[in-house]
PDB file of C-alpha atoms in Angstrom:
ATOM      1  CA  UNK A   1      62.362 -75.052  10.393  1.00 44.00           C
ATOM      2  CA  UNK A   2      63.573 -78.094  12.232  1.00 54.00           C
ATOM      3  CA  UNK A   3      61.503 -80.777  13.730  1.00 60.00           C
ATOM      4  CA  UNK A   4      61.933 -79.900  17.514  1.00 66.00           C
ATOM      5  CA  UNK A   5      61.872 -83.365  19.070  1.00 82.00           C
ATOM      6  CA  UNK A   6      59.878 -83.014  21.703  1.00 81.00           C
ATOM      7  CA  UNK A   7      59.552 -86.579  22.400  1.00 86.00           C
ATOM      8  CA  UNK A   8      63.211 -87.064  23.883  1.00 91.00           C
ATOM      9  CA  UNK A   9      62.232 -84.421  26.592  1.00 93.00           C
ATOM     10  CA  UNK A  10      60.546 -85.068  29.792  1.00 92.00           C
ATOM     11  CA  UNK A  11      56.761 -84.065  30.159  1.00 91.00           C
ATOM     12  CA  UNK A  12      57.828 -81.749  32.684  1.00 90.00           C
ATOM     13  CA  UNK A  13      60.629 -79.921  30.354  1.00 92.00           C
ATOM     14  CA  UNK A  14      58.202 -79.534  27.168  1.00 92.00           C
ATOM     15  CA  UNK A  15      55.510 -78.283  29.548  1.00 92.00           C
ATOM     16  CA  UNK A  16      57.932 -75.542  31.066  1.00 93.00           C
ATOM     17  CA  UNK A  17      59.275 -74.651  27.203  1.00 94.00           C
ATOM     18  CA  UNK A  18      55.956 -74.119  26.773  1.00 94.00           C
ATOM     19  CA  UNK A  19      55.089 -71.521  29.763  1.00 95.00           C
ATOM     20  CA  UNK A  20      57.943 -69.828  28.282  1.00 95.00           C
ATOM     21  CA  UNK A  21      57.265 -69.394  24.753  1.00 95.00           C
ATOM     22  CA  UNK A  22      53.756 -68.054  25.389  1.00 96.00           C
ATOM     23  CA  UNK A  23      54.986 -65.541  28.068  1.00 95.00           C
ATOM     24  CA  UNK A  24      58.491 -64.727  25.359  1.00 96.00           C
ATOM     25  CA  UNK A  25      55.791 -61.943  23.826  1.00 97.00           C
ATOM     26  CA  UNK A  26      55.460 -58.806  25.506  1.00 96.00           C
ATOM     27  CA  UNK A  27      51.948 -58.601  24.356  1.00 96.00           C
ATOM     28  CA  UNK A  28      50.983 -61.654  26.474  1.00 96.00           C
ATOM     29  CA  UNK A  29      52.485 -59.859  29.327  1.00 96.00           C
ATOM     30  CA  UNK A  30      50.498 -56.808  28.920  1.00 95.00           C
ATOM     31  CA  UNK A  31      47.458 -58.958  28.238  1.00 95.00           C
ATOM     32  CA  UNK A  32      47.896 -61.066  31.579  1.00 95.00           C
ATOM     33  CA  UNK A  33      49.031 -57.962  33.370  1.00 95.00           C
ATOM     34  CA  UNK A  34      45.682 -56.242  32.541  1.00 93.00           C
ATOM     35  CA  UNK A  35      43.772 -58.879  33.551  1.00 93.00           C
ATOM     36  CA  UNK A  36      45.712 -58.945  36.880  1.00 93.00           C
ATOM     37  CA  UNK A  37      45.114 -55.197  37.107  1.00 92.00           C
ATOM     38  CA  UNK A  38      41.627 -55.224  37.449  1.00 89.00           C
ATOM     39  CA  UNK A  39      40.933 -58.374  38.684  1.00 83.00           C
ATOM     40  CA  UNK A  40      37.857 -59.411  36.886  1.00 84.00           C
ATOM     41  CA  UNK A  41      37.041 -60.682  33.673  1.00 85.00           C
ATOM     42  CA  UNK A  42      37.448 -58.230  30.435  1.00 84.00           C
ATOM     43  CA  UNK A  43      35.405 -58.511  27.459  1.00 80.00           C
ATOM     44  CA  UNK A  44      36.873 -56.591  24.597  1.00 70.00           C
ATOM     45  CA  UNK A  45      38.408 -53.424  25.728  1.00 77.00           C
ATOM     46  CA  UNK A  46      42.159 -55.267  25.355  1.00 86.00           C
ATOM     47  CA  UNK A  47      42.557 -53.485  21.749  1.00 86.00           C
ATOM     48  CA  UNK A  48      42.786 -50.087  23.454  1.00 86.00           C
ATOM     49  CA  UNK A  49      44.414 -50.659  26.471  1.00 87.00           C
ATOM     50  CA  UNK A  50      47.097 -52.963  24.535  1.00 90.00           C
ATOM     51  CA  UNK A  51      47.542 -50.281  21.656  1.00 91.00           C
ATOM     52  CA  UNK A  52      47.180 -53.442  19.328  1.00 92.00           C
ATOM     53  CA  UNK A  53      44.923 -54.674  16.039  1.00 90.00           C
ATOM     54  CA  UNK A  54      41.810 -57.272  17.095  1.00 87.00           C
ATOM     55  CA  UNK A  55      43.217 -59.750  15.009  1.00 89.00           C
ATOM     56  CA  UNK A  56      46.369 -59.786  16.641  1.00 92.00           C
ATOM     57  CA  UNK A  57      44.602 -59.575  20.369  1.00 91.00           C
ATOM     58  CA  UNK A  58      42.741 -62.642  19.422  1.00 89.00           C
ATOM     59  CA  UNK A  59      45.538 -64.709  18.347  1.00 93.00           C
ATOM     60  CA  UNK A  60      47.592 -63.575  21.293  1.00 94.00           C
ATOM     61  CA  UNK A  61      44.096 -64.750  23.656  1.00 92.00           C
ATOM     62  CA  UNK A  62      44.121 -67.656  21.983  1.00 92.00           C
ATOM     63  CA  UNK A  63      47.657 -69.162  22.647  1.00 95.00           C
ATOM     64  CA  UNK A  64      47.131 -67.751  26.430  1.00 96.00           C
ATOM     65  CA  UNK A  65      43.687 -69.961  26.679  1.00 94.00           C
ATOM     66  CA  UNK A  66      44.976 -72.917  24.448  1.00 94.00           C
ATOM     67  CA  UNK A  67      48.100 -73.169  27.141  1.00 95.00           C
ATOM     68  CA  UNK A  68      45.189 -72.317  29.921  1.00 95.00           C
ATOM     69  CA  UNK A  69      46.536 -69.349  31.734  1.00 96.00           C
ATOM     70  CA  UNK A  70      43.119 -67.640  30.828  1.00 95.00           C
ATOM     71  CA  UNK A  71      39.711 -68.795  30.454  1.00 93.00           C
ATOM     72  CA  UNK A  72      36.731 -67.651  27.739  1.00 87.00           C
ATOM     73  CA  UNK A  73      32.955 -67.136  28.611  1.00 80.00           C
ATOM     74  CA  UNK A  74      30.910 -66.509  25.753  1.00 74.00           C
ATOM     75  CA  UNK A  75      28.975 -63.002  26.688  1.00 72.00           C
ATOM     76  CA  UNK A  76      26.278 -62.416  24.272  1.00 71.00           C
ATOM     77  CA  UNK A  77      28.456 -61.832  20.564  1.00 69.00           C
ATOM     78  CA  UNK A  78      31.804 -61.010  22.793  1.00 77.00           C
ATOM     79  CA  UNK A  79      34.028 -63.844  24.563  1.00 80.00           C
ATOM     80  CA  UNK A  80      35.436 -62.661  27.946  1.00 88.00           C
ATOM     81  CA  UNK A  81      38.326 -63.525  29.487  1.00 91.00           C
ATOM     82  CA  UNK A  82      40.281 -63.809  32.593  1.00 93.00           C
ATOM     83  CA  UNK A  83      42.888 -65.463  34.373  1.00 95.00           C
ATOM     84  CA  UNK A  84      42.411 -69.161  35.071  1.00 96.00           C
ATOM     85  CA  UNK A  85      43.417 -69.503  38.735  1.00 95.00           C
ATOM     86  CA  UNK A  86      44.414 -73.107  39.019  1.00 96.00           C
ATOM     87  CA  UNK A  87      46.618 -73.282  35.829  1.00 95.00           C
ATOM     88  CA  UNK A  88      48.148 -69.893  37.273  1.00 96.00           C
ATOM     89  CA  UNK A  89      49.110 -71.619  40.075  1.00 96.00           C
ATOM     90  CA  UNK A  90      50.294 -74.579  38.337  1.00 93.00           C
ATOM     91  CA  UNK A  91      52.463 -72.605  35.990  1.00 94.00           C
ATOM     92  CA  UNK A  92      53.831 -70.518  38.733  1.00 95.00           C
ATOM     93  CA  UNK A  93      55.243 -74.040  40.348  1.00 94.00           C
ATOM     94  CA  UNK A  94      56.841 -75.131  37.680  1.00 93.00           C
ATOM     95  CA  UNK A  95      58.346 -71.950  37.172  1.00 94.00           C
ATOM     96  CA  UNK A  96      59.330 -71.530  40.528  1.00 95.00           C
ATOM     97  CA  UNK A  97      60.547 -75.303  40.653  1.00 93.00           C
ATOM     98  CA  UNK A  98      62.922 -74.691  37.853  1.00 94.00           C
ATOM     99  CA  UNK A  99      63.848 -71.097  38.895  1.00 93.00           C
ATOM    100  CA  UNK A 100      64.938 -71.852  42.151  1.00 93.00           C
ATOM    101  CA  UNK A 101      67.574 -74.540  41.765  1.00 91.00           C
ATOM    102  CA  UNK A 102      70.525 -74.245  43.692  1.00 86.00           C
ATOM    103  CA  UNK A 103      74.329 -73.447  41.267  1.00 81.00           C
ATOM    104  CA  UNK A 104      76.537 -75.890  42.175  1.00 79.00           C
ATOM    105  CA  UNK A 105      79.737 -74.739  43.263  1.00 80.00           C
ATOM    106  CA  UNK A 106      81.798 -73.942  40.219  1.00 78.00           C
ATOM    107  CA  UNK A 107      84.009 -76.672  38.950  1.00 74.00           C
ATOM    108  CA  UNK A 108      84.935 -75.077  35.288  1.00 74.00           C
ATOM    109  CA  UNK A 109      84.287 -72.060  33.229  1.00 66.00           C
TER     110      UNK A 109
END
């Protein structure tokens, strides 16, 4: 694999490549969209509502925390998680920032 270069792009354009590659799984979606659901935090029932392994739950928690859409409490022997409100708000700017640019009038294609 090639070296990606990050450096040449703005702050703002690595941070919004990397909203998007944690939310490209659909598995990240379902996890978030649980959390949404029921609105608290959720300490290890993901495995059967996602229909996945709890190795691959845990790796998928930890690129949502390590980008901080979700935040960890350790519970006892179990981590629980939920949505971290101010980075979801953050995220949802940028997104909407870059989402909502006007198209130009077309000039070619």
């Amino acid at each position: 694999m090639g070296i990606t270069k990050s450096e040449i792009f703005s702050p703002q354009q690595n941070e919004l490549a990397n909203f998007a590659r944690v939310l490209g799984h659909p598995a990240r979606i379902a996890i978030l969209e649980h959390l949404f659901k029921i609105n608290t935090c959720v300490c290890g029932d993901l495995v059967k509502e996602i229909g996945l392994a709890q190795p691959t739950i845990s790796q998928h928690l930890k690129e949502l925390k390590t980008i901080g859409l979700i935040k960890g409490e350790i519970a006892g022997t179990r981590v629980c998680y939920c949505i971290d409100e101010e980075n979801w708000k953050e995220m949802r700017a940028i997104l909407s920032t870059f989402l909502h640019q006007s198209l130009p009038e077309p000039d070619c294609c």
